[in-house]
Amino acid sequence: MSKGVLTVVSGFSGAGKGTVMKRLLEKYDDCALSISVTTRKPREGEVDGRDYFFRTKEEVEAMIEADELLEYAQYVENYYGTPRSYVEEMLSKGKNVILEIEIQGAMKIKEKIPDTVLIFVTPPTIQELKDRLVGRGTETQEVIESRLKRASEEAEGIESYDYLLVNDVVEDCVDELHEIILSERRRASRNEEFIRTIQKESREFFN
Amino acid sequence: MSKGVLTVVSGFSGAGKGTVMKRLLEKYDDCALSISVTTRKPREGEVDGRDYFFRTKEEVEAMIEADELLEYAQYVENYYGTPRSYVEEMLSKGKNVILEIEIQGAMKIKEKIPDTVLIFVTPPTIQELKDRLVGRGTETQEVIESRLKRASEEAEGIESYDYLLVNDVVEDCVDELHEIILSERRRASRNEEFIRTIQKESREFFN
């Protein structure tokens, strides 16, 4: 059994990443979501080790110190991070681990695990993105403008990604995401053990 | 319309490459075979520009001189080569161009067109390869041994390929090959124009 592929999905807010991820996990059981560690308190119904790993501030800071997080960030005084041990355990079991984070986190993970696959999700056109961002109709002008500004910053980072995934029809996008993950798994560089076995056997058999 | 992907398929003789290529072309019309130039005489039913580009020795040598072939080889006094102009024309029309050649030719093409995708096709195990090579039952011992020797040499080159494709069930292998081609087409590096458009539009819209 070859190791799973670690995939990071980023992209414009409003590109429908959340829906795509949810459908991917429902549809393909070779894929699993990474579970984040957080210092925020569990909400009703949230289970430790399923929704998050709930830890104290001291515990998370100790993990940061010991380089046990692939990336982390702070929002509203709480830490959120990706535990390296959990990700690596899932990968070694052959699961394709997937996580959704922003570009800064994506770059940090790629630095620590260089064969991470970075995928940027975009709507077919910027006009469509703008319609999606503005068109929910429920947000204040201020919220919309902050979203648009963020989208503009996000656009500048696209070149750092490995793949560009256009989310036009959700189900197609989900299947395409899955195809990329499966194709990456067939990379020669991810199958060195199989290649060495083939080479060793072929030397023994044929010479 | 983005450019097509150039894919080179190599692999053990006896791995079933021929069948996989034939089915790929029947099944997926976004893929087209590269057409080789050759100095050998047309056989009955063969059409110039469909089966081969039939050219004189002088013409092919002039093409070699002018660097108009992505790779070429000589068998039994005849030249066989891959015309760069035909391949590039098909790619720019958006076709995914595929060709089946040996490792030396594959490496030459990758050198001239660095984003060529190299795929190595192998049976699930070397034992199975041996069974396939030997088991046709119609060959002399000498032919079999020469095949086995060649397979052993081919095995040493696998690491130079981008992807490893295991041909267990032909139809699955065909679909997987097609998935790799489509996924490669979604690489950020192959969609620079789309990315630049997105970035330009997002600057105009959002700032």
mmCIF file of C-alpha atoms in Angstrom:
data_model
loop_
_atom_site.group_PDB
_atom_site.id
_atom_site.type_symbol
_atom_site.label_atom_id
_atom_site.label_comp_id
_atom_site.label_asym_id
_atom_site.label_seq_id
_atom_site.Cartn_x
_atom_site.Cartn_y
_atom_site.Cartn_z
ATOM 1 C CA MET A 1 0.000 0.000 0.000
ATOM 2 C CA SER A 2 1.512 3.320 -1.056
ATOM 3 C CA LYS A 3 1.355 6.373 1.197
ATOM 4 C CA GLY A 4 -1.561 8.748 0.802
ATOM 5 C CA VAL A 5 -1.273 12.156 -0.833
ATOM 6 C CA LEU A 6 -1.452 15.308 1.269
ATOM 7 C CA THR A 7 -3.529 17.944 -0.518
ATOM 8 C CA VAL A 8 -4.069 21.544 0.474
ATOM 9 C CA VAL A 9 -7.048 23.340 -1.041
ATOM 10 C CA SER A 10 -7.075 27.127 -1.079
ATOM 11 C CA GLY A 11 -8.855 29.633 -3.226
ATOM 12 C CA PHE A 12 -11.078 32.636 -3.350
ATOM 13 C CA SER A 13 -13.645 32.837 -0.596
ATOM 14 C CA GLY A 14 -16.816 32.516 -2.590
ATOM 15 C CA ALA A 15 -15.313 29.905 -4.902
ATOM 16 C CA GLY A 16 -17.304 27.167 -3.194
ATOM 17 C CA LYS A 17 -14.355 25.318 -1.624
ATOM 18 C CA GLY A 18 -16.409 24.257 1.388
ATOM 19 C CA THR A 19 -19.082 22.543 -0.690
ATOM 20 C CA VAL A 20 -16.475 20.865 -2.882
ATOM 21 C CA MET A 21 -14.589 19.489 0.148
ATOM 22 C CA LYS A 22 -17.787 18.233 1.788
ATOM 23 C CA ARG A 23 -18.870 16.388 -1.381
ATOM 24 C CA LEU A 24 -15.375 14.962 -1.887
ATOM 25 C CA LEU A 25 -15.426 13.382 1.568
ATOM 26 C CA GLU A 26 -18.969 12.057 1.131
ATOM 27 C CA LYS A 27 -18.200 10.597 -2.279
ATOM 28 C CA TYR A 28 -14.692 9.158 -1.956
ATOM 29 C CA ASP A 29 -13.701 7.199 1.125
ATOM 30 C CA ASP A 30 -10.009 7.134 0.217
ATOM 31 C CA CYS A 31 -9.977 10.797 1.302
ATOM 32 C CA ALA A 32 -10.008 12.102 4.864
ATOM 33 C CA LEU A 33 -10.026 15.555 6.345
ATOM 34 C CA SER A 34 -7.156 16.659 8.516
ATOM 35 C CA ILE A 35 -8.290 17.440 12.058
ATOM 36 C CA SER A 36 -7.060 20.737 13.486
ATOM 37 C CA VAL A 37 -5.933 21.401 17.006
ATOM 38 C CA THR A 38 -7.523 24.446 18.636
ATOM 39 C CA THR A 39 -7.604 26.317 21.920
ATOM 40 C CA ARG A 40 -11.182 27.434 21.485
ATOM 41 C CA LYS A 41 -13.849 25.786 23.636
ATOM 42 C CA PRO A 42 -15.909 22.971 22.076
ATOM 43 C CA ARG A 43 -19.346 24.045 20.867
ATOM 44 C CA GLU A 44 -22.386 21.928 21.563
ATOM 45 C CA GLY A 45 -22.165 18.604 19.763
ATOM 46 C CA GLU A 46 -18.459 18.950 18.899
ATOM 47 C CA VAL A 47 -16.351 15.930 19.789
ATOM 48 C CA ASP A 48 -12.649 15.985 20.647
ATOM 49 C CA GLY A 49 -10.664 14.029 18.041
ATOM 50 C CA ARG A 50 -13.493 14.219 15.507
ATOM 51 C CA ASP A 51 -14.230 17.914 14.970
ATOM 52 C CA TYR A 52 -11.061 19.267 16.542
ATOM 53 C CA PHE A 53 -8.383 18.283 18.984
ATOM 54 C CA PHE A 54 -9.321 20.587 21.866
ATOM 55 C CA ARG A 55 -6.209 21.612 23.799
ATOM 56 C CA THR A 56 -5.166 24.311 26.246
ATOM 57 C CA LYS A 57 -3.147 27.333 25.203
ATOM 58 C CA GLU A 58 -0.128 25.895 27.015
ATOM 59 C CA GLU A 59 -0.442 22.554 25.239
ATOM 60 C CA VAL A 60 -0.665 24.192 21.795
ATOM 61 C CA GLU A 61 2.249 26.502 22.527
ATOM 62 C CA ALA A 62 4.285 23.473 23.578
ATOM 63 C CA MET A 63 3.370 21.801 20.261
ATOM 64 C CA ILE A 64 4.496 24.913 18.362
ATOM 65 C CA GLU A 65 7.742 24.939 20.314
ATOM 66 C CA ALA A 66 8.360 21.253 19.517
ATOM 67 C CA ASP A 67 7.582 21.785 15.805
ATOM 68 C CA GLU A 68 4.608 19.445 16.050
ATOM 69 C CA LEU A 69 2.341 21.666 13.939
ATOM 70 C CA LEU A 70 2.648 21.835 10.161
ATOM 71 C CA GLU A 71 1.165 25.338 10.296
ATOM 72 C CA TYR A 72 -0.842 27.397 12.722
ATOM 73 C CA ALA A 73 -2.607 30.716 12.987
ATOM 74 C CA GLN A 74 -4.375 32.781 15.611
ATOM 75 C CA TYR A 75 -7.921 34.100 15.201
ATOM 76 C CA VAL A 76 -9.719 36.004 17.961
ATOM 77 C CA GLU A 77 -7.160 34.957 20.572
ATOM 78 C CA ASN A 78 -7.461 31.281 19.730
ATOM 79 C CA TYR A 79 -4.887 29.060 18.083
ATOM 80 C CA TYR A 80 -5.776 26.794 15.163
ATOM 81 C CA GLY A 81 -3.139 24.432 13.799
ATOM 82 C CA THR A 82 -2.481 21.264 11.829
ATOM 83 C CA PRO A 83 -0.877 18.481 13.902
ATOM 84 C CA ARG A 84 1.899 16.806 11.969
ATOM 85 C CA SER A 85 1.558 13.447 13.777
ATOM 86 C CA TYR A 86 -2.130 13.024 12.903
ATOM 87 C CA VAL A 87 -1.546 13.911 9.247
ATOM 88 C CA GLU A 88 1.427 11.575 8.927
ATOM 89 C CA GLU A 89 -0.415 8.727 10.619
ATOM 90 C CA MET A 90 -3.320 9.012 8.169
ATOM 91 C CA LEU A 91 -0.962 9.256 5.160
ATOM 92 C CA SER A 92 0.957 6.168 6.238
ATOM 93 C CA LYS A 93 -2.345 4.281 6.510
ATOM 94 C CA GLY A 94 -2.849 5.126 2.824
ATOM 95 C CA LYS A 95 -5.503 7.816 3.312
ATOM 96 C CA ASN A 96 -5.374 10.878 1.080
ATOM 97 C CA VAL A 97 -5.440 13.696 3.594
ATOM 98 C CA ILE A 98 -6.978 16.978 2.558
ATOM 99 C CA LEU A 99 -7.141 20.328 4.243
ATOM 100 C CA GLU A 100 -8.467 23.747 3.445
ATOM 101 C CA ILE A 101 -6.292 26.681 4.470
ATOM 102 C CA GLU A 102 -5.045 30.021 3.227
ATOM 103 C CA ILE A 103 -1.937 30.649 1.232
ATOM 104 C CA GLN A 104 0.401 31.395 4.162
ATOM 105 C CA GLY A 105 -0.454 28.070 5.813
ATOM 106 C CA ALA A 106 -0.276 26.263 2.473
ATOM 107 C CA MET A 107 3.273 27.531 1.906
ATOM 108 C CA LYS A 108 4.370 26.486 5.397
ATOM 109 C CA ILE A 109 3.047 22.955 4.863
ATOM 110 C CA LYS A 110 4.732 22.674 1.463
ATOM 111 C CA GLU A 111 7.990 23.723 3.129
ATOM 112 C CA LYS A 112 7.700 20.990 5.776
ATOM 113 C CA ILE A 113 6.243 18.288 3.492
ATOM 114 C CA PRO A 114 7.519 19.127 -0.009
ATOM 115 C CA ASP A 115 5.376 16.592 -1.864
ATOM 116 C CA THR A 116 2.186 18.271 -0.642
ATOM 117 C CA VAL A 117 -0.135 19.032 -3.549
ATOM 118 C CA LEU A 118 -1.407 22.612 -3.584
ATOM 119 C CA ILE A 119 -4.689 23.252 -5.380
ATOM 120 C CA PHE A 120 -6.236 26.652 -5.984
ATOM 121 C CA VAL A 121 -10.001 26.729 -6.559
ATOM 122 C CA THR A 122 -11.454 29.521 -8.640
ATOM 123 C CA PRO A 123 -14.813 30.310 -10.222
ATOM 124 C CA PRO A 124 -14.740 30.376 -14.057
ATOM 125 C CA THR A 125 -14.469 34.181 -14.164
ATOM 126 C CA ILE A 126 -13.764 37.054 -11.815
ATOM 127 C CA GLN A 127 -17.161 38.489 -12.702
ATOM 128 C CA GLU A 128 -18.750 35.307 -11.406
ATOM 129 C CA LEU A 129 -16.633 35.499 -8.259
ATOM 130 C CA LYS A 130 -17.766 39.065 -7.734
ATOM 131 C CA ASP A 131 -21.392 38.075 -8.245
ATOM 132 C CA ARG A 132 -20.999 35.297 -5.696
ATOM 133 C CA LEU A 133 -19.297 37.547 -3.155
ATOM 134 C CA VAL A 134 -21.687 40.441 -3.544
ATOM 135 C CA GLY A 135 -24.775 38.511 -4.489
ATOM 136 C CA ARG A 136 -25.552 36.810 -1.212
ATOM 137 C CA GLY A 137 -27.393 40.036 -0.554
ATOM 138 C CA THR A 138 -27.192 39.726 3.196
ATOM 139 C CA GLU A 139 -23.859 41.421 3.855
ATOM 140 C CA THR A 140 -22.989 45.033 4.588
ATOM 141 C CA GLN A 141 -20.995 47.056 2.083
ATOM 142 C CA GLU A 142 -18.055 46.916 4.506
ATOM 143 C CA VAL A 143 -18.032 43.103 4.632
ATOM 144 C CA ILE A 144 -18.285 42.906 0.837
ATOM 145 C CA GLU A 145 -15.401 45.307 0.343
ATOM 146 C CA SER A 146 -13.203 43.444 2.794
ATOM 147 C CA ARG A 147 -13.976 40.204 0.912
ATOM 148 C CA LEU A 148 -13.162 41.787 -2.428
ATOM 149 C CA LYS A 149 -9.875 43.108 -1.093
ATOM 150 C CA ARG A 150 -8.984 39.685 0.240
ATOM 151 C CA ALA A 151 -9.847 38.073 -3.103
ATOM 152 C CA SER A 152 -7.502 40.472 -4.827
ATOM 153 C CA GLU A 153 -4.685 39.472 -2.472
ATOM 154 C CA GLU A 154 -5.489 35.792 -2.949
ATOM 155 C CA ALA A 155 -5.261 36.185 -6.724
ATOM 156 C CA GLU A 156 -1.646 37.327 -6.460
ATOM 157 C CA GLY A 157 -0.651 33.982 -4.907
ATOM 158 C CA ILE A 158 -2.107 31.616 -7.513
ATOM 159 C CA GLU A 159 1.231 30.945 -9.196
ATOM 160 C CA SER A 160 2.531 29.283 -6.037
ATOM 161 C CA TYR A 161 -0.021 26.502 -6.444
ATOM 162 C CA ASP A 162 0.466 23.250 -8.333
ATOM 163 C CA TYR A 163 -2.990 23.009 -9.852
ATOM 164 C CA LEU A 164 -5.776 25.334 -10.798
ATOM 165 C CA LEU A 165 -9.260 23.951 -10.379
ATOM 166 C CA VAL A 166 -12.185 25.787 -11.937
ATOM 167 C CA ASN A 167 -15.381 25.324 -9.945
ATOM 168 C CA ASP A 168 -18.148 25.685 -12.478
ATOM 169 C CA VAL A 169 -20.340 22.635 -11.793
ATOM 170 C CA VAL A 170 -19.736 21.364 -8.240
ATOM 171 C CA GLU A 171 -19.942 17.627 -8.957
ATOM 172 C CA ASP A 172 -17.493 17.941 -11.853
ATOM 173 C CA CYS A 173 -15.134 19.954 -9.697
ATOM 174 C CA VAL A 174 -15.275 17.273 -6.978
ATOM 175 C CA ASP A 175 -14.468 14.540 -9.482
ATOM 176 C CA GLU A 176 -11.638 16.594 -10.969
ATOM 177 C CA LEU A 177 -10.166 17.204 -7.521
ATOM 178 C CA HIS A 178 -10.285 13.469 -6.874
ATOM 179 C CA GLU A 179 -8.646 12.764 -10.252
ATOM 180 C CA ILE A 180 -5.769 15.084 -9.404
ATOM 181 C CA ILE A 181 -5.242 13.319 -6.064
ATOM 182 C CA LEU A 182 -5.303 9.848 -7.657
ATOM 183 C CA SER A 183 -2.999 10.947 -10.483
ATOM 184 C CA GLU A 184 -0.523 12.436 -8.019
ATOM 185 C CA ARG A 185 -0.482 9.108 -6.238
ATOM 186 C CA ARG A 186 0.782 7.509 -9.440
ATOM 187 C CA ARG A 187 3.836 9.752 -9.596
ATOM 188 C CA ALA A 188 7.044 7.775 -9.909
ATOM 189 C CA SER A 189 8.483 9.796 -7.012
ATOM 190 C CA ARG A 190 5.697 8.522 -4.742
ATOM 191 C CA ASN A 191 6.233 4.891 -5.712
ATOM 192 C CA GLU A 192 9.923 4.441 -5.110
ATOM 193 C CA GLU A 193 9.442 1.247 -3.147
ATOM 194 C CA PHE A 194 7.386 -0.369 -5.913
ATOM 195 C CA ILE A 195 9.962 0.755 -8.479
ATOM 196 C CA ARG A 196 12.848 -0.668 -6.457
ATOM 197 C CA THR A 197 10.973 -3.971 -6.115
ATOM 198 C CA ILE A 198 10.328 -4.108 -9.871
ATOM 199 C CA GLN A 199 13.984 -3.337 -10.566
ATOM 200 C CA LYS A 200 15.280 -5.881 -8.058
ATOM 201 C CA GLU A 201 12.951 -8.613 -9.289
ATOM 202 C CA SER A 202 13.738 -7.863 -12.900
ATOM 203 C CA ARG A 203 17.470 -8.169 -12.202
ATOM 204 C CA GLU A 204 16.922 -11.507 -10.469
ATOM 205 C CA PHE A 205 14.504 -12.898 -13.018
ATOM 206 C CA PHE A 206 16.109 -11.738 -16.198
ATOM 207 C CA ASN A 207 19.843 -11.889 -15.662
ATOM 208 C CA MET B 1 -8.703 27.053 -24.918
ATOM 209 C CA SER B 2 -5.552 25.877 -23.128
ATOM 210 C CA LYS B 3 -2.816 24.021 -24.997
ATOM 211 C CA GLY B 4 -2.969 20.246 -25.059
ATOM 212 C CA VAL B 5 -0.639 18.028 -23.042
ATOM 213 C CA LEU B 6 2.111 16.061 -24.760
ATOM 214 C CA THR B 7 2.350 12.586 -23.246
ATOM 215 C CA VAL B 8 4.935 9.918 -23.936
ATOM 216 C CA VAL B 9 4.052 6.348 -22.988
ATOM 217 C CA SER B 10 6.852 3.841 -22.539
ATOM 218 C CA GLY B 11 7.087 0.612 -20.634
ATOM 219 C CA PHE B 12 7.927 -3.046 -20.710
ATOM 220 C CA SER B 13 7.151 -4.759 -23.952
ATOM 221 C CA GLY B 14 4.460 -7.160 -22.837
ATOM 222 C CA ALA B 15 2.888 -4.560 -20.543
ATOM 223 C CA GLY B 16 0.026 -4.066 -22.977
ATOM 224 C CA LYS B 17 0.867 -0.479 -23.988
ATOM 225 C CA GLY B 18 -0.457 -0.969 -27.514
ATOM 226 C CA THR B 19 -3.911 -2.059 -26.350
ATOM 227 C CA VAL B 20 -4.080 0.747 -23.789
ATOM 228 C CA MET B 21 -3.177 3.390 -26.413
ATOM 229 C CA LYS B 22 -5.695 2.000 -28.910
ATOM 230 C CA ARG B 23 -8.521 2.075 -26.349
ATOM 231 C CA LEU B 24 -7.540 5.556 -25.152
ATOM 232 C CA LEU B 25 -7.900 6.939 -28.660
ATOM 233 C CA GLU B 26 -11.191 5.120 -29.254
ATOM 234 C CA LYS B 27 -12.636 6.274 -25.949
ATOM 235 C CA TYR B 28 -11.461 9.880 -25.578
ATOM 236 C CA ASP B 29 -11.557 12.241 -28.512
ATOM 237 C CA ASP B 30 -9.544 14.940 -26.737
ATOM 238 C CA CYS B 31 -6.518 12.672 -27.369
ATOM 239 C CA ALA B 32 -4.714 12.188 -30.672
ATOM 240 C CA LEU B 33 -1.780 10.075 -31.710
ATOM 241 C CA SER B 34 1.347 11.742 -32.980
ATOM 242 C CA ILE B 35 2.094 10.790 -36.570
ATOM 243 C CA SER B 36 5.652 9.691 -37.296
ATOM 244 C CA VAL B 37 7.717 10.502 -40.327
ATOM 245 C CA THR B 38 9.390 7.493 -41.949
ATOM 246 C CA THR B 39 11.537 6.587 -44.924
ATOM 247 C CA ARG B 40 10.049 3.126 -45.253
ATOM 248 C CA LYS B 41 7.687 2.473 -48.151
ATOM 249 C CA PRO B 42 3.924 2.616 -47.465
ATOM 250 C CA ARG B 43 2.291 -0.788 -47.027
ATOM 251 C CA GLU B 44 -0.992 -1.569 -48.677
ATOM 252 C CA GLY B 45 -3.767 0.584 -47.264
ATOM 253 C CA GLU B 46 -1.427 2.992 -45.489
ATOM 254 C CA VAL B 47 -2.148 6.651 -46.150
ATOM 255 C CA ASP B 48 0.398 9.481 -46.083
ATOM 256 C CA GLY B 49 -0.466 11.937 -43.300
ATOM 257 C CA ARG B 50 -2.693 9.428 -41.524
ATOM 258 C CA ASP B 51 -0.535 6.378 -40.775
ATOM 259 C CA TYR B 52 2.832 8.034 -41.372
ATOM 260 C CA PHE B 53 4.351 10.946 -43.174
ATOM 261 C CA PHE B 54 6.183 9.054 -45.925
ATOM 262 C CA ARG B 55 9.353 10.919 -46.903
ATOM 263 C CA THR B 56 12.605 10.216 -48.720
ATOM 264 C CA LYS B 57 15.868 9.620 -46.892
ATOM 265 C CA GLU B 58 17.109 13.015 -48.064
ATOM 266 C CA GLU B 59 14.006 14.771 -46.787
ATOM 267 C CA VAL B 60 14.236 13.143 -43.346
ATOM 268 C CA GLU B 61 17.947 13.884 -43.089
ATOM 269 C CA ALA B 62 17.212 17.503 -43.933
ATOM 270 C CA MET B 63 14.584 17.545 -41.151
ATOM 271 C CA ILE B 64 17.137 16.119 -38.701
ATOM 272 C CA GLU B 65 19.642 18.761 -39.788
ATOM 273 C CA ALA B 66 17.085 21.549 -39.272
ATOM 274 C CA ASP B 67 16.100 20.188 -35.817
ATOM 275 C CA GLU B 68 12.581 19.540 -37.041
ATOM 276 C CA LEU B 69 12.292 16.149 -35.318
ATOM 277 C CA LEU B 70 11.679 15.842 -31.574
ATOM 278 C CA GLU B 71 13.400 12.448 -31.691
ATOM 279 C CA TYR B 72 14.288 9.876 -34.295
ATOM 280 C CA ALA B 73 15.738 6.402 -34.596
ATOM 281 C CA GLN B 74 16.839 4.015 -37.320
ATOM 282 C CA TYR B 75 15.518 0.464 -37.646
ATOM 283 C CA VAL B 76 16.496 -1.808 -40.522
ATOM 284 C CA GLU B 77 17.935 1.073 -42.538
ATOM 285 C CA ASN B 78 14.799 3.185 -42.212
ATOM 286 C CA TYR B 79 14.341 6.369 -40.252
ATOM 287 C CA TYR B 80 11.392 6.857 -37.904
ATOM 288 C CA GLY B 81 10.927 10.220 -36.219
ATOM 289 C CA THR B 82 8.496 12.572 -34.516
ATOM 290 C CA PRO B 83 7.924 15.829 -36.421
ATOM 291 C CA ARG B 84 7.924 18.790 -34.062
ATOM 292 C CA SER B 85 5.654 20.939 -36.254
ATOM 293 C CA TYR B 86 2.843 18.372 -36.383
ATOM 294 C CA VAL B 87 2.969 17.816 -32.610
ATOM 295 C CA GLU B 88 2.992 21.533 -31.843
ATOM 296 C CA GLU B 89 0.156 22.222 -34.240
ATOM 297 C CA MET B 90 -2.037 19.586 -32.557
ATOM 298 C CA LEU B 91 -1.140 20.856 -29.064
ATOM 299 C CA SER B 92 -1.983 24.439 -29.976
ATOM 300 C CA LYS B 93 -5.360 23.234 -31.253
ATOM 301 C CA GLY B 94 -5.952 21.896 -27.735
ATOM 302 C CA LYS B 95 -5.476 18.197 -28.539
ATOM 303 C CA ASN B 96 -3.666 16.032 -26.019
ATOM 304 C CA VAL B 97 -0.997 14.408 -28.155
ATOM 305 C CA ILE B 98 0.242 10.982 -27.150
ATOM 306 C CA LEU B 99 3.047 8.847 -28.460
ATOM 307 C CA GLU B 100 4.572 5.521 -27.615
ATOM 308 C CA ILE B 101 8.359 5.342 -27.752
ATOM 309 C CA GLU B 102 11.307 3.927 -25.872
ATOM 310 C CA ILE B 103 13.223 5.625 -23.110
ATOM 311 C CA GLN B 104 15.943 7.202 -25.289
ATOM 312 C CA GLY B 105 13.350 8.927 -27.459
ATOM 313 C CA ALA B 106 11.296 9.868 -24.398
ATOM 314 C CA MET B 107 14.297 11.616 -22.840
ATOM 315 C CA LYS B 108 15.055 13.512 -26.060
ATOM 316 C CA ILE B 109 11.484 14.790 -26.258
ATOM 317 C CA LYS B 110 11.486 15.858 -22.597
ATOM 318 C CA GLU B 111 14.685 17.779 -23.289
ATOM 319 C CA LYS B 112 13.127 19.647 -26.216
ATOM 320 C CA ILE B 113 9.651 20.097 -24.674
ATOM 321 C CA PRO B 114 10.214 20.105 -20.894
ATOM 322 C CA ASP B 115 6.544 19.956 -19.917
ATOM 323 C CA THR B 116 6.109 16.615 -21.701
ATOM 324 C CA VAL B 117 4.522 14.054 -19.376
ATOM 325 C CA LEU B 118 6.390 10.737 -19.266
ATOM 326 C CA ILE B 119 4.396 7.677 -18.264
ATOM 327 C CA PHE B 120 5.829 4.227 -17.674
ATOM 328 C CA VAL B 121 3.411 1.306 -18.017
ATOM 329 C CA THR B 122 4.082 -1.861 -16.052
ATOM 330 C CA PRO B 123 2.177 -5.054 -15.263
ATOM 331 C CA PRO B 124 1.331 -5.463 -11.545
ATOM 332 C CA THR B 125 4.308 -7.768 -10.914
ATOM 333 C CA ILE B 126 7.458 -8.856 -12.687
ATOM 334 C CA GLN B 127 6.229 -12.456 -12.475
ATOM 335 C CA GLU B 128 3.201 -11.415 -14.491
ATOM 336 C CA LEU B 129 5.414 -9.599 -16.999
ATOM 337 C CA LYS B 130 7.506 -12.747 -17.343
ATOM 338 C CA ASP B 131 4.389 -14.844 -17.849
ATOM 339 C CA ARG B 132 3.190 -12.445 -20.536
ATOM 340 C CA LEU B 133 6.555 -12.369 -22.309
ATOM 341 C CA VAL B 134 7.134 -16.094 -22.196
ATOM 342 C CA GLY B 135 3.551 -17.244 -22.256
ATOM 343 C CA ARG B 136 2.591 -16.343 -25.778
ATOM 344 C CA GLY B 137 4.012 -19.761 -26.511
ATOM 345 C CA THR B 138 4.828 -18.977 -30.103
ATOM 346 C CA GLU B 139 8.318 -17.529 -29.736
ATOM 347 C CA THR B 140 11.727 -19.160 -29.815
ATOM 348 C CA GLN B 141 13.884 -19.272 -26.706
ATOM 349 C CA GLU B 142 16.168 -16.726 -28.321
ATOM 350 C CA VAL B 143 13.380 -14.187 -28.882
ATOM 351 C CA ILE B 144 12.158 -14.680 -25.316
ATOM 352 C CA GLU B 145 15.604 -14.156 -23.860
ATOM 353 C CA SER B 146 16.173 -11.034 -25.884
ATOM 354 C CA ARG B 147 12.829 -9.689 -24.637
ATOM 355 C CA LEU B 148 13.694 -10.495 -21.038
ATOM 356 C CA LYS B 149 17.028 -8.768 -21.374
ATOM 357 C CA ARG B 150 15.370 -5.704 -22.816
ATOM 358 C CA ALA B 151 12.800 -5.657 -20.007
ATOM 359 C CA SER B 152 15.612 -5.677 -17.502
ATOM 360 C CA GLU B 153 17.198 -2.656 -19.195
ATOM 361 C CA GLU B 154 13.846 -0.887 -19.364
ATOM 362 C CA ALA B 155 13.350 -1.400 -15.615
ATOM 363 C CA GLU B 156 16.496 0.595 -14.859
ATOM 364 C CA GLY B 157 15.025 3.689 -16.504
ATOM 365 C CA ILE B 158 11.714 3.859 -14.625
ATOM 366 C CA GLU B 159 12.856 6.629 -12.260
ATOM 367 C CA SER B 160 13.209 9.032 -15.180
ATOM 368 C CA TYR B 161 9.449 8.904 -15.722
ATOM 369 C CA ASP B 162 6.878 11.209 -14.144
ATOM 370 C CA TYR B 163 4.183 8.607 -13.562
ATOM 371 C CA LEU B 164 3.955 4.896 -13.071
ATOM 372 C CA LEU B 165 0.860 3.254 -14.468
ATOM 373 C CA VAL B 166 0.032 -0.313 -13.479
ATOM 374 C CA ASN B 167 -1.813 -2.162 -16.228
ATOM 375 C CA ASP B 168 -3.866 -4.758 -14.416
ATOM 376 C CA VAL B 169 -7.343 -4.295 -15.955
ATOM 377 C CA VAL B 170 -7.025 -2.613 -19.374
ATOM 378 C CA GLU B 171 -10.131 -0.397 -19.150
ATOM 379 C CA ASP B 172 -9.078 0.906 -15.719
ATOM 380 C CA CYS B 173 -5.590 1.578 -17.016
ATOM 381 C CA VAL B 174 -7.004 3.548 -19.960
ATOM 382 C CA ASP B 175 -9.159 5.676 -17.657
ATOM 383 C CA GLU B 176 -6.240 6.264 -15.306
ATOM 384 C CA LEU B 177 -4.028 7.345 -18.193
ATOM 385 C CA HIS B 178 -6.710 9.784 -19.273
ATOM 386 C CA GLU B 179 -7.053 11.087 -15.689
ATOM 387 C CA ILE B 180 -3.330 11.809 -15.549
ATOM 388 C CA ILE B 181 -3.509 13.741 -18.834
ATOM 389 C CA LEU B 182 -6.516 15.795 -17.698
ATOM 390 C CA SER B 183 -4.955 16.481 -14.292
ATOM 391 C CA GLU B 184 -1.713 17.623 -15.904
ATOM 392 C CA ARG B 185 -3.723 20.032 -17.985
ATOM 393 C CA ARG B 186 -4.926 21.662 -14.771
ATOM 394 C CA ARG B 187 -1.384 22.458 -13.623
ATOM 395 C CA ALA B 188 -0.951 26.112 -12.750
ATOM 396 C CA SER B 189 2.151 26.190 -14.971
ATOM 397 C CA ARG B 190 0.026 25.191 -17.981
ATOM 398 C CA ASN B 191 -2.591 27.873 -17.322
ATOM 399 C CA GLU B 192 -0.484 30.980 -17.042
ATOM 400 C CA GLU B 193 -2.671 32.939 -19.406
ATOM 401 C CA PHE B 194 -5.830 32.155 -17.438
ATOM 402 C CA ILE B 195 -4.017 33.055 -14.200
ATOM 403 C CA ARG B 196 -2.797 36.362 -15.615
ATOM 404 C CA THR B 197 -6.336 37.179 -16.749
ATOM 405 C CA ILE B 198 -7.750 36.363 -13.311
ATOM 406 C CA GLN B 199 -5.082 38.511 -11.662
ATOM 407 C CA LYS B 200 -5.553 41.420 -14.026
ATOM 408 C CA GLU B 201 -9.339 41.336 -13.718
ATOM 409 C CA SER B 202 -9.182 41.051 -9.965
ATOM 410 C CA ARG B 203 -6.918 44.108 -9.749
ATOM 411 C CA GLU B 204 -9.308 46.080 -11.932
ATOM 412 C CA PHE B 205 -12.465 44.927 -10.199
ATOM 413 C CA PHE B 206 -11.357 44.983 -6.597
ATOM 414 C CA ASN B 207 -9.030 47.922 -6.219
#
